């Protein structure tokens, strides 16, 4: 039942997907309320029909370019709030920013990420720290939603990242120079092994740095923990039980490092004499605890990401991959 102008309607989508109109509406606006199998079936029909909700098409024509979405694991990682600050910095009045939270970088992509390209609610999208798979990437491209990646990469998409390889190398070299030969890398688990996460890249770079110093890869033990301060505190007991016992902990981000430092001191360990600790990200928490950490140019990555997206919205079709470098900031914990 195509509309008078020949465009597919929500009735067409519902009929072909064998669902109600309400279900189609939920897929577009509240995808977490729809089961995965049903959601994917509806999205596949939307893809095939190239359906765009009529009210969105009308509002787009009236409003013009200006609404961009930003999706990231804001509540799991404070560093993404600093990136968001960069995106919001010096933005023009014609730009409306809509923020979407994703549970964790280590989790499966949020169902909202699959629905946003087909919902027609946005003129552009910045995805921060959430990896794309082939299906998601193809949906973004097919529906023509200009998209820029921050803290992740995918072929055919403009992106801005901070070099995890460089960050891991400076950590590994720093610890090797201090004489550490057994360390623990502390990070949360990830749901998929289809991509290299930032943590995996940092871990491998530390292994490379230790290799340069003649230390075997087996000297680095990976310990999985919860994504927050409490998870790191609990994980310290597992770290201290390792044989041989690590003399240093490299934490995936500063909140984990803070949890390790706090738990170590509660156990009567001296930091760094008994246990050295390095975090990652930089910011208020690292400054307050005088952590040794790898400082990322977080705000700058947000600024660059917004600039790349606005260029796309202005008609620039070139694809750019921009890589920024972090730096080591030595505090009192190594």
Short mmCIF file of C-alpha atoms in Angstrom, two decimals:
data_model
loop_
_atom_site.label_atom_id
_atom_site.label_comp_id
_atom_site.label_asym_id
_atom_site.label_seq_id
_atom_site.Cartn_x
_atom_site.Cartn_y
_atom_site.Cartn_z
CA UNK A 1 0.00 0.00 0.00
CA UNK A 2 2.32 2.73 -1.23
CA UNK A 3 1.45 6.35 -0.55
CA UNK A 4 -0.02 8.67 -3.13
CA UNK A 5 3.43 9.89 -4.09
CA UNK A 6 4.70 6.34 -4.53
CA UNK A 7 6.73 6.33 -1.33
CA UNK A 8 6.52 3.26 0.90
CA UNK A 9 4.48 3.78 4.05
CA UNK A 10 4.60 2.41 7.56
CA UNK A 11 1.71 0.13 6.53
CA UNK A 12 3.92 -1.43 3.83
CA UNK A 13 6.68 -2.05 6.37
CA UNK A 14 4.27 -3.61 8.88
CA UNK A 15 2.66 -5.85 6.24
CA UNK A 16 5.93 -7.17 4.80
CA UNK A 17 7.51 -7.65 8.23
CA UNK A 18 4.34 -9.32 9.54
CA UNK A 19 4.11 -7.04 12.58
CA UNK A 20 1.82 -4.29 13.83
CA UNK A 21 2.27 -0.60 13.02
CA UNK A 22 3.02 -0.05 16.72
CA UNK A 23 5.92 -2.51 16.48
CA UNK A 24 7.39 -0.64 13.51
CA UNK A 25 7.10 2.59 15.49
CA UNK A 26 8.90 1.00 18.45
CA UNK A 27 11.73 -0.22 16.18
CA UNK A 28 12.21 3.33 14.95
CA UNK A 29 11.86 5.11 18.28
CA UNK A 30 12.20 2.62 21.16
CA UNK A 31 14.13 -0.32 19.66
CA UNK A 32 15.05 -1.75 23.07
CA UNK A 33 11.36 -2.65 23.54
CA UNK A 34 11.39 -5.03 20.57
CA UNK A 35 12.95 -8.49 20.53
CA UNK A 36 16.16 -8.82 18.53
CA UNK A 37 14.75 -11.18 15.87
CA UNK A 38 11.65 -9.06 15.25
CA UNK A 39 13.69 -5.87 15.25
CA UNK A 40 16.09 -7.21 12.64
CA UNK A 41 13.20 -8.41 10.45
CA UNK A 42 11.59 -4.95 10.52
CA UNK A 43 14.91 -3.21 9.83
CA UNK A 44 15.56 -5.51 6.88
CA UNK A 45 12.21 -4.53 5.34
CA UNK A 46 12.91 -0.84 6.00
CA UNK A 47 16.28 -1.25 4.28
CA UNK A 48 14.71 -2.95 1.26
CA UNK A 49 11.95 -0.36 0.89
CA UNK A 50 14.23 2.58 1.78
CA UNK A 51 11.41 3.75 4.01
CA UNK A 52 11.59 7.18 5.65
CA UNK A 53 8.82 8.20 8.09
CA UNK A 54 6.63 10.85 6.45
CA UNK A 55 6.59 13.20 9.42
CA UNK A 56 10.38 13.17 9.52
CA UNK A 57 10.69 13.91 5.81
CA UNK A 58 8.34 16.89 6.18
CA UNK A 59 10.16 18.21 9.24
CA UNK A 60 13.53 17.80 7.54
CA UNK A 61 12.41 19.82 4.52
CA UNK A 62 11.14 22.56 6.81
CA UNK A 63 14.03 22.64 9.27
CA UNK A 64 17.07 21.99 7.10
CA UNK A 65 20.38 20.47 8.16
CA UNK A 66 21.23 20.84 11.82
CA UNK A 67 20.30 17.90 14.07
CA UNK A 68 23.21 15.62 14.87
CA UNK A 69 23.27 12.65 17.20
CA UNK A 70 26.14 11.62 19.46
CA UNK A 71 26.17 8.01 20.68
CA UNK A 72 28.74 6.84 23.25
CA UNK A 73 29.07 4.91 26.55
CA UNK A 74 28.77 8.13 28.58
CA UNK A 75 27.65 6.57 31.86
CA UNK A 76 30.32 3.83 31.76
CA UNK A 77 33.34 5.97 30.83
CA UNK A 78 33.68 9.60 32.02
CA UNK A 79 36.27 10.20 29.28
CA UNK A 80 33.45 10.35 26.72
CA UNK A 81 31.96 13.34 28.51
CA UNK A 82 35.21 15.18 27.81
CA UNK A 83 34.92 14.23 24.14
CA UNK A 84 31.31 15.45 24.16
CA UNK A 85 32.49 18.78 25.56
CA UNK A 86 34.73 19.09 22.51
CA UNK A 87 31.81 18.36 20.19
CA UNK A 88 29.70 21.05 21.89
CA UNK A 89 32.52 23.59 21.93
CA UNK A 90 31.92 26.68 19.77
CA UNK A 91 29.05 25.03 17.88
CA UNK A 92 26.85 27.28 15.81
CA UNK A 93 23.24 28.03 16.68
CA UNK A 94 22.09 26.01 13.66
CA UNK A 95 23.28 22.75 15.23
CA UNK A 96 21.07 20.78 17.59
CA UNK A 97 22.85 17.92 19.40
CA UNK A 98 20.95 14.83 20.58
CA UNK A 99 22.84 12.54 22.99
CA UNK A 100 22.34 8.75 23.14
CA UNK A 101 23.95 6.59 25.83
CA UNK A 102 25.39 3.13 25.17
CA UNK A 103 26.06 0.82 28.10
CA UNK A 104 29.69 -0.07 27.49
CA UNK A 105 32.36 -0.33 24.84
CA UNK A 106 32.67 -4.00 25.73
CA UNK A 107 28.99 -4.73 25.16
CA UNK A 108 27.18 -5.58 21.93
CA UNK A 109 26.16 -2.54 19.86
CA UNK A 110 23.01 -0.94 21.23
CA UNK A 111 19.84 -1.68 19.22
CA UNK A 112 19.42 2.07 18.87
CA UNK A 113 22.53 2.18 16.68
CA UNK A 114 20.81 -0.12 14.18
CA UNK A 115 17.63 2.00 14.18
CA UNK A 116 19.05 5.52 14.01
CA UNK A 117 20.00 5.46 10.31
CA UNK A 118 16.49 4.41 9.29
CA UNK A 119 14.53 6.57 11.74
CA UNK A 120 15.21 9.77 9.78
CA UNK A 121 15.46 11.76 13.00
CA UNK A 122 19.04 12.91 12.42
CA UNK A 123 20.99 14.80 9.79
CA UNK A 124 24.32 13.41 10.98
CA UNK A 125 25.74 11.06 13.60
CA UNK A 126 28.93 10.84 15.66
CA UNK A 127 29.61 7.39 17.11
CA UNK A 128 32.18 7.38 19.91
CA UNK A 129 33.90 4.25 21.12
CA UNK A 130 31.28 1.82 19.80
CA UNK A 131 32.67 -0.44 17.05
CA UNK A 132 30.74 -0.94 13.83
CA UNK A 133 30.28 -4.38 12.34
CA UNK A 134 29.65 -4.99 8.64
CA UNK A 135 25.85 -5.00 8.97
CA UNK A 136 25.74 -1.72 10.88
CA UNK A 137 28.22 -0.08 8.50
CA UNK A 138 26.21 -1.11 5.46
CA UNK A 139 23.00 0.23 7.00
CA UNK A 140 24.65 3.59 7.71
CA UNK A 141 25.85 3.82 4.11
CA UNK A 142 22.63 2.59 2.51
CA UNK A 143 20.45 5.15 4.24
CA UNK A 144 22.91 7.95 3.55
CA UNK A 145 23.25 9.17 7.14
CA UNK A 146 26.55 11.11 7.34
CA UNK A 147 28.50 9.43 10.11
CA UNK A 148 31.86 10.08 11.77
CA UNK A 149 33.59 7.70 14.18
CA UNK A 150 35.49 8.85 17.25
CA UNK A 151 37.69 6.35 19.09
CA UNK A 152 37.02 3.62 16.54
CA UNK A 153 37.63 3.03 12.84
CA UNK A 154 35.88 1.38 9.89
CA UNK A 155 36.74 1.42 6.21
CA UNK A 156 34.83 4.07 4.30
CA UNK A 157 34.07 6.24 7.34
CA UNK A 158 35.87 9.38 8.46
CA UNK A 159 37.28 8.91 11.94
CA UNK A 160 39.41 10.46 14.64
CA UNK A 161 41.22 8.23 17.11
CA UNK A 162 43.89 8.48 19.77
CA UNK A 163 46.69 5.99 19.17
CA UNK A 164 46.27 3.10 21.61
CA UNK A 165 49.44 1.57 20.17
CA UNK A 166 51.47 4.64 21.14
CA UNK A 167 49.83 4.77 24.57
CA UNK A 168 50.60 1.13 25.28
CA UNK A 169 54.17 1.52 24.08
CA UNK A 170 54.93 4.45 26.39
CA UNK A 171 53.45 2.51 29.33
CA UNK A 172 55.44 -0.63 28.53
CA UNK A 173 58.69 1.26 28.07
CA UNK A 174 58.16 3.24 31.26
CA UNK A 175 57.55 0.11 33.34
CA UNK A 176 60.44 -1.76 31.72
CA UNK A 177 62.80 1.13 32.43
CA UNK A 178 61.72 1.06 36.08
CA UNK A 179 62.71 -2.61 36.25
CA UNK A 180 59.25 -4.23 36.32
CA UNK A 181 59.23 -7.73 34.87
CA UNK A 182 55.78 -8.96 35.93
CA UNK A 183 52.72 -6.78 35.43
CA UNK A 184 48.94 -7.15 35.31
CA UNK A 185 46.76 -5.47 32.70
CA UNK A 186 43.35 -4.73 34.21
CA UNK A 187 40.30 -4.28 31.96
CA UNK A 188 36.69 -5.35 31.62
CA UNK A 189 35.74 -8.22 29.36
CA UNK A 190 34.27 -7.57 25.92
CA UNK A 191 31.27 -9.25 24.32
CA UNK A 192 32.78 -9.81 20.87
CA UNK A 193 36.18 -10.84 19.55
CA UNK A 194 35.33 -9.67 16.03
CA UNK A 195 37.35 -6.51 16.50
CA UNK A 196 40.40 -5.26 18.40
CA UNK A 197 39.24 -3.14 21.32
CA UNK A 198 41.30 -0.17 22.60
CA UNK A 199 42.28 -2.30 25.59
CA UNK A 200 43.55 -5.12 23.39
CA UNK A 201 45.62 -2.71 21.32
CA UNK A 202 47.17 -1.21 24.46
CA UNK A 203 47.91 -4.65 25.89
CA UNK A 204 49.60 -5.80 22.68
CA UNK A 205 51.67 -2.60 22.57
CA UNK A 206 52.84 -3.22 26.14
CA UNK A 207 53.87 -6.73 25.07
CA UNK A 208 55.82 -5.20 22.19
CA UNK A 209 57.58 -2.75 24.51
CA UNK A 210 58.48 -5.53 26.91
CA UNK A 211 59.76 -7.58 23.98
CA UNK A 212 62.06 -4.70 23.06
CA UNK A 213 63.42 -4.90 26.62
CA UNK A 214 63.94 -8.65 26.37
CA UNK A 215 61.03 -9.51 28.66
CA UNK A 216 58.78 -12.40 27.49
CA UNK A 217 55.10 -11.79 26.71
CA UNK A 218 54.18 -14.21 29.50
CA UNK A 219 55.29 -11.54 31.98
CA UNK A 220 52.04 -9.64 31.28
CA UNK A 221 48.90 -11.17 32.75
CA UNK A 222 45.43 -9.95 31.79
CA UNK A 223 42.88 -9.73 34.59
CA UNK A 224 39.19 -9.10 33.87
CA UNK A 225 37.17 -6.91 36.21
CA UNK A 226 33.97 -4.89 36.43
CA UNK A 227 33.98 -1.57 34.58
CA UNK A 228 34.20 0.66 37.64
CA UNK A 229 35.99 1.55 40.89
CA UNK A 230 34.38 -1.31 42.86
CA UNK A 231 35.26 -3.86 40.17
CA UNK A 232 38.91 -2.84 40.29
CA UNK A 233 39.05 -3.04 44.08
CA UNK A 234 37.72 -6.60 43.97
CA UNK A 235 40.12 -7.57 41.18
CA UNK A 236 43.20 -6.60 43.19
CA UNK A 237 42.85 -9.76 45.28
CA UNK A 238 43.08 -11.85 42.10
CA UNK A 239 46.10 -9.84 40.94
CA UNK A 240 47.95 -10.34 44.22
CA UNK A 241 47.27 -14.09 44.06
CA UNK A 242 49.04 -14.46 40.70
CA UNK A 243 52.32 -16.37 40.61
CA UNK A 244 54.68 -14.68 40.15
CA UNK A 245 53.04 -11.72 41.80
CA UNK A 246 52.92 -8.60 39.60
CA UNK A 247 54.86 -5.57 40.76
CA UNK A 248 52.79 -3.19 38.63
CA UNK A 249 49.22 -2.81 37.36
CA UNK A 250 48.30 -1.10 34.11
CA UNK A 251 44.60 -0.19 34.27
CA UNK A 252 42.46 0.36 31.16
CA UNK A 253 41.24 3.70 32.54
CA UNK A 254 41.80 5.97 35.53
CA UNK A 255 38.76 4.88 37.55
CA UNK A 256 40.11 1.32 37.56
CA UNK A 257 43.54 2.62 38.56
CA UNK A 258 41.94 4.57 41.42
CA UNK A 259 40.22 1.43 42.65
CA UNK A 260 43.51 -0.50 42.64
CA UNK A 261 45.39 2.27 44.48
CA UNK A 262 42.66 2.54 47.13
CA UNK A 263 42.46 -1.23 47.68
CA UNK A 264 46.24 -1.60 47.79
CA UNK A 265 46.60 1.04 50.49
CA UNK A 266 43.77 -0.52 52.50
CA UNK A 267 45.72 -3.79 52.42
CA UNK A 268 48.80 -2.01 53.75
CA UNK A 269 50.69 -2.04 50.45
CA UNK A 270 52.89 0.90 49.58
CA UNK A 271 52.28 2.52 46.19
CA UNK A 272 54.52 2.45 44.21
CA UNK A 273 57.14 0.63 46.33
CA UNK A 274 55.11 -2.58 46.70
CA UNK A 275 52.81 -2.09 43.71
CA UNK A 276 53.07 0.49 40.95
CA UNK A 277 49.87 1.62 39.21
CA UNK A 278 49.29 3.33 35.86
CA UNK A 279 45.94 4.56 34.59
CA UNK A 280 44.70 5.83 31.25
CA UNK A 281 42.79 8.94 30.07
CA UNK A 282 43.95 11.81 32.29
CA UNK A 283 41.67 14.35 33.91
CA UNK A 284 40.37 15.46 37.29
CA UNK A 285 40.53 12.02 38.94
CA UNK A 286 44.13 11.40 37.85
CA UNK A 287 45.14 14.88 39.01
CA UNK A 288 43.44 14.47 42.40
CA UNK A 289 45.17 11.14 43.11
CA UNK A 290 48.43 12.14 41.40
CA UNK A 291 48.16 9.02 39.26
CA UNK A 292 50.73 8.13 36.67
CA UNK A 293 48.54 7.99 33.60
CA UNK A 294 48.41 8.25 29.84
CA UNK A 295 46.74 11.54 28.98
CA UNK A 296 44.51 11.41 25.92
CA UNK A 297 43.58 14.57 23.96
CA UNK A 298 39.92 13.79 24.63
CA UNK A 299 38.40 17.21 24.12
CA UNK A 300 40.45 17.71 20.96
CA UNK A 301 39.15 14.41 19.52
CA UNK A 302 35.60 15.68 20.01
CA UNK A 303 36.38 18.98 18.32
CA UNK A 304 37.93 17.19 15.34
CA UNK A 305 35.04 14.72 15.12
CA UNK A 306 32.49 17.52 14.96
CA UNK A 307 34.55 19.34 12.32
CA UNK A 308 34.67 16.21 10.15
CA UNK A 309 30.91 15.71 10.43
CA UNK A 310 30.06 19.33 9.66
CA UNK A 311 32.27 19.10 6.56
CA UNK A 312 30.27 16.05 5.44
CA UNK A 313 27.01 17.90 6.03
CA UNK A 314 28.34 20.76 3.91
CA UNK A 315 28.93 18.39 1.00
CA UNK A 316 32.54 17.23 1.46
CA UNK A 317 32.60 13.55 0.46
CA UNK A 318 36.28 12.88 1.21
CA UNK A 319 37.05 10.32 3.89
CA UNK A 320 39.69 11.19 6.48
CA UNK A 321 41.32 9.11 9.21
CA UNK A 322 42.97 11.33 11.81
CA UNK A 323 45.19 9.88 14.52
CA UNK A 324 46.12 11.85 17.65
CA UNK A 325 48.84 10.85 20.12
CA UNK A 326 48.53 10.53 23.90
CA UNK A 327 51.36 11.31 26.35
CA UNK A 328 52.59 9.83 29.62
CA UNK A 329 52.08 11.97 32.73
CA UNK A 330 54.06 10.67 35.67
CA UNK A 331 52.53 11.02 39.11
CA UNK A 332 53.38 9.39 42.44
CA UNK A 333 52.05 5.90 41.64
CA UNK A 334 55.09 4.63 39.66
#
